[in-house]
Short mmCIF file of C-alpha atoms in Angstrom, two decimals:
data_model
loop_
_atom_site.label_atom_id
_atom_site.label_comp_id
_atom_site.label_asym_id
_atom_site.label_seq_id
_atom_site.Cartn_x
_atom_site.Cartn_y
_atom_site.Cartn_z
CA UNK S 70 252.03 240.15 20.08
CA UNK S 71 251.65 241.85 16.77
CA UNK S 72 254.28 241.18 14.11
CA UNK S 73 254.94 241.62 10.40
CA UNK S 74 256.97 239.32 8.15
CA UNK S 75 258.40 240.28 4.80
CA UNK S 76 259.69 237.22 3.03
CA UNK S 77 261.95 238.82 0.46
CA UNK S 78 264.92 240.70 1.82
CA UNK S 79 266.54 241.65 -1.48
CA UNK S 80 264.92 241.45 -4.89
CA UNK S 81 266.65 242.20 -8.17
CA UNK S 82 264.51 242.70 -11.27
CA UNK S 83 265.03 243.92 -14.78
CA UNK S 84 263.07 246.93 -15.89
CA UNK S 85 259.57 246.00 -17.12
CA UNK S 86 259.47 242.84 -15.02
CA UNK S 87 256.52 242.24 -12.73
CA UNK S 88 256.88 242.63 -8.99
CA UNK S 89 255.28 240.92 -6.05
CA UNK S 90 256.52 241.46 -2.52
CA UNK S 91 255.12 239.28 0.22
CA UNK S 92 253.85 240.53 3.57
CA UNK S 93 252.20 238.53 6.33
CA UNK S 94 251.13 239.77 9.71
CA UNK S 95 250.02 238.25 12.96
CA UNK S 96 247.25 239.95 14.89
CA UNK S 97 243.84 238.63 15.72
CA UNK S 98 241.90 241.87 15.78
CA UNK S 99 241.13 244.79 13.52
CA UNK S 100 244.02 246.01 11.42
CA UNK S 101 244.92 248.78 9.07
CA UNK S 102 247.65 247.86 6.60
CA UNK S 103 250.23 249.94 4.80
CA UNK S 104 253.07 249.80 2.35
CA UNK S 105 255.73 252.48 2.62
CA UNK S 106 258.65 253.17 0.31
CA UNK S 107 262.01 254.63 1.24
CA UNK S 108 264.17 255.96 -1.58
CA UNK S 109 267.89 256.16 -0.88
CA UNK S 110 268.65 258.81 1.70
CA UNK S 111 265.03 259.75 2.21
CA UNK S 112 262.30 259.23 4.77
CA UNK S 113 259.37 256.86 4.46
CA UNK S 114 256.56 257.74 2.11
CA UNK S 115 253.18 256.07 1.88
CA UNK S 116 252.57 253.93 -1.19
CA UNK S 117 249.12 252.67 -0.29
CA UNK S 118 246.87 251.78 2.60
CA UNK S 119 244.02 249.50 3.49
CA UNK S 120 241.46 250.45 6.12
CA UNK S 121 238.29 248.72 5.01
CA UNK S 122 236.20 247.93 1.95
CA UNK S 123 237.62 246.63 -1.31
CA UNK S 124 240.57 244.39 -0.40
CA UNK S 125 242.37 245.35 -3.60
CA UNK S 126 243.84 248.78 -3.07
CA UNK S 127 245.65 250.95 -5.54
CA UNK S 128 248.38 253.32 -4.61
CA UNK S 129 250.74 255.75 -6.21
CA UNK S 130 253.10 255.01 -9.09
CA UNK S 131 251.12 252.01 -10.32
CA UNK S 132 251.43 249.93 -7.17
CA UNK S 133 248.60 247.85 -5.78
CA UNK S 134 248.13 245.46 -2.89
CA UNK S 135 245.60 242.82 -1.98
CA UNK S 136 244.43 242.15 1.55
CA UNK S 137 243.59 238.48 2.05
CA UNK S 138 242.20 238.27 5.55
CA UNK S 139 242.17 234.46 5.70
CA UNK S 140 245.88 234.39 4.93
CA UNK S 141 246.81 237.44 7.03
CA UNK S 142 248.56 238.74 3.95
CA UNK S 143 248.92 242.08 2.20
CA UNK S 144 251.17 241.53 -0.81
CA UNK S 145 252.42 244.40 -2.94
CA UNK S 146 252.35 244.17 -6.72
CA UNK S 147 253.35 246.17 -9.75
CA UNK S 148 252.92 244.87 -13.31
CA UNK S 149 256.00 246.54 -14.74
CA UNK S 150 258.76 248.03 -12.61
CA UNK S 151 260.91 250.97 -13.56
CA UNK S 152 264.48 251.80 -12.68
CA UNK S 153 263.13 254.60 -10.48
CA UNK S 154 261.36 252.01 -8.31
CA UNK S 155 264.72 251.05 -6.82
CA UNK S 156 264.13 251.58 -3.11
CA UNK S 157 263.35 249.80 0.13
CA UNK S 158 259.77 248.76 0.74
CA UNK S 159 258.20 248.30 4.14
CA UNK S 160 254.96 246.64 5.06
CA UNK S 161 253.29 247.88 8.25
CA UNK S 162 250.29 246.91 10.33
CA UNK S 163 248.35 249.00 12.80
CA UNK S 164 246.52 246.61 15.09
CA UNK S 165 243.63 247.95 17.13
CA UNK S 166 242.24 247.11 20.52
CA UNK S 167 239.47 249.63 20.98
CA UNK S 168 241.09 252.94 20.11
CA UNK S 169 244.54 251.81 21.22
CA UNK S 170 246.83 250.74 18.44
CA UNK S 171 250.46 250.16 17.61
CA UNK S 172 252.12 250.58 14.24
CA UNK S 173 254.56 247.75 13.55
CA UNK S 174 256.85 247.43 10.55
CA UNK S 175 258.40 244.51 8.74
CA UNK S 176 262.14 244.30 8.19
CA UNK S 177 261.87 245.68 4.68
CA UNK S 178 262.60 244.46 1.14
CA UNK S 179 265.33 246.09 -0.86
CA UNK S 180 264.32 246.27 -4.52
CA UNK S 181 266.97 246.80 -7.14
CA UNK S 182 265.78 247.40 -10.69
CA UNK S 183 268.37 247.02 -13.42
CA UNK S 184 268.24 248.59 -16.86
CA UNK R 143 257.13 273.49 5.72
CA UNK R 144 257.35 269.82 6.61
CA UNK R 145 254.49 268.23 8.55
CA UNK R 146 256.96 266.48 10.86
CA UNK R 147 260.24 268.15 11.73
CA UNK R 148 263.13 266.43 13.45
CA UNK R 149 266.16 268.12 14.92
CA UNK R 150 269.03 267.63 14.61
CA UNK R 151 269.30 265.89 11.24
CA UNK R 152 272.76 264.55 11.99
CA UNK R 153 274.61 264.18 15.25
CA UNK R 154 277.86 262.65 16.36
CA UNK R 155 278.23 262.17 20.08
CA UNK R 156 280.56 260.40 22.46
CA UNK R 157 279.83 257.33 24.51
CA UNK R 158 278.28 258.24 27.83
CA UNK R 159 276.88 261.58 26.74
CA UNK R 160 273.23 262.52 27.11
CA UNK R 161 271.51 263.48 23.90
CA UNK R 162 268.02 264.60 23.01
CA UNK R 163 266.33 264.26 19.65
CA UNK R 164 263.38 266.51 19.08
CA UNK R 165 260.28 266.13 16.97
CA UNK R 166 257.44 268.51 16.25
CA UNK R 167 254.40 268.09 14.02
CA UNK R 168 251.87 270.41 12.47
CA UNK R 169 249.32 267.74 11.52
CA UNK R 170 247.31 268.20 14.72
CA UNK R 171 247.50 264.47 15.39
CA UNK R 172 247.34 262.95 18.84
CA UNK R 173 249.62 259.98 18.21
CA UNK R 174 253.36 260.22 17.95
CA UNK R 175 256.05 257.57 17.60
CA UNK R 176 259.79 257.13 17.74
CA UNK R 177 261.46 254.41 15.66
CA UNK R 178 265.00 253.45 14.96
CA UNK R 179 266.10 252.01 11.64
CA UNK R 180 269.02 249.63 11.30
CA UNK R 181 270.03 247.84 8.09
CA UNK R 182 268.21 244.53 7.77
CA UNK R 183 266.08 245.14 10.84
CA UNK R 184 263.52 247.54 9.46
CA UNK R 185 261.94 250.09 11.77
CA UNK R 186 261.65 249.13 15.40
CA UNK R 187 259.37 250.98 17.76
CA UNK R 188 261.04 252.66 20.71
CA UNK R 189 258.17 254.60 22.32
CA UNK R 190 254.75 255.77 21.29
CA UNK R 191 252.25 258.21 22.70
CA UNK R 192 248.51 258.48 22.19
CA UNK R 193 248.30 261.89 23.84
CA UNK R 194 250.22 264.09 26.25
CA UNK R 195 249.39 261.88 29.24
CA UNK R 196 249.69 258.52 27.56
CA UNK R 197 253.16 257.19 26.80
CA UNK R 198 253.95 253.58 26.03
CA UNK R 199 257.09 251.53 25.63
CA UNK R 200 257.76 249.92 22.30
CA UNK R 201 259.80 246.83 21.58
CA UNK R 202 263.22 248.38 22.22
CA UNK R 203 262.78 251.06 24.90
CA UNK R 204 265.77 250.12 27.09
CA UNK R 205 268.32 252.94 27.14
CA UNK R 206 265.82 255.50 25.90
CA UNK R 207 263.31 257.86 27.47
CA UNK R 208 260.74 260.23 26.00
CA UNK R 209 258.85 263.34 26.88
CA UNK R 210 255.59 264.54 25.33
CA UNK R 211 255.78 268.24 26.07
CA UNK R 212 252.68 269.13 24.08
CA UNK R 213 250.41 267.58 21.51
CA UNK R 214 252.81 268.70 18.81
CA UNK R 215 256.13 267.83 20.48
CA UNK R 216 257.67 264.48 21.33
CA UNK R 217 261.34 264.24 22.26
CA UNK R 218 263.56 261.18 22.60
CA UNK R 219 266.49 261.09 25.01
CA UNK R 220 269.46 258.81 25.31
CA UNK R 221 270.57 259.23 28.90
CA UNK R 222 274.00 257.70 28.36
CA UNK R 223 274.66 257.00 24.72
CA UNK R 224 276.42 253.80 23.67
CA UNK R 225 277.81 252.80 20.26
CA UNK R 226 275.05 250.29 19.49
CA UNK R 227 272.58 253.16 19.58
CA UNK R 228 274.14 254.39 16.36
CA UNK R 229 271.20 254.34 13.94
CA UNK R 230 268.77 256.38 11.91
CA UNK R 231 265.91 257.63 14.09
CA UNK R 232 262.50 258.52 12.78
CA UNK R 233 259.64 260.35 14.42
CA UNK R 234 256.13 259.84 13.09
CA UNK R 235 252.63 261.04 13.80
CA UNK R 236 249.19 259.68 13.02
CA UNK R 237 245.59 259.81 14.08
CA UNK R 238 243.16 257.00 14.81
CA UNK R 239 242.30 256.36 11.17
CA UNK R 240 245.16 257.84 9.21
CA UNK R 241 248.48 256.64 7.97
CA UNK R 242 251.65 257.68 9.76
CA UNK R 243 253.56 260.71 8.55
CA UNK R 244 257.30 260.58 9.01
CA UNK R 245 259.99 263.12 9.68
CA UNK R 246 263.16 263.27 7.63
CA UNK R 247 265.11 261.27 10.19
CA UNK R 248 268.05 261.92 12.49
CA UNK R 249 271.27 260.10 11.80
CA UNK R 250 272.95 259.53 15.14
CA UNK R 251 276.49 258.25 15.51
CA UNK R 252 277.85 257.33 18.92
CA UNK R 253 281.65 257.07 19.01
#
């Protein structure tokens, strides 16, 4: 069965600190990978996605993620966080068998950025 | 207008009542999903549909049913609501090689 693990449940950082959120998945086939962000009281918005090609993908607001296939990982990074990055972050994997797929989310990481 | 519209946005209902949450999308996508979000548990998949004739159970389908009335419409029903179905429900849509687009969510409270 397909699953996604996010290792950090709650992260507190000072503004300008660097961020890395871990994400590992289990699925033996082809995957598309995503990071979504949910600001308080809002719906999920896409930060970045990996479908194929360069394993280092850049998203909005200065976020990036690296797909390491051998480690089944897709960690999210940002060199310098801002107070406005306070939100919940979800890693998701879409695992394919032919054209059938299922989009599975991790349990989320709550990021709190302090001034 | 939003790409994915959920109605209602908020609902309080009593235990044992039947309730339907509706979702419509204007993206023209074939795939639609229903998730519930609970604190600390992330988003868990209830049902998903690849097209009008293809509906699949997710990881937590017990107590729920769905109907795909058209490519653009996917409704979620709770036949007899219970308090532990109190949650935030999200509908989403995607295509084979796109990300998922989410609705604004429905906050359901079962009392």
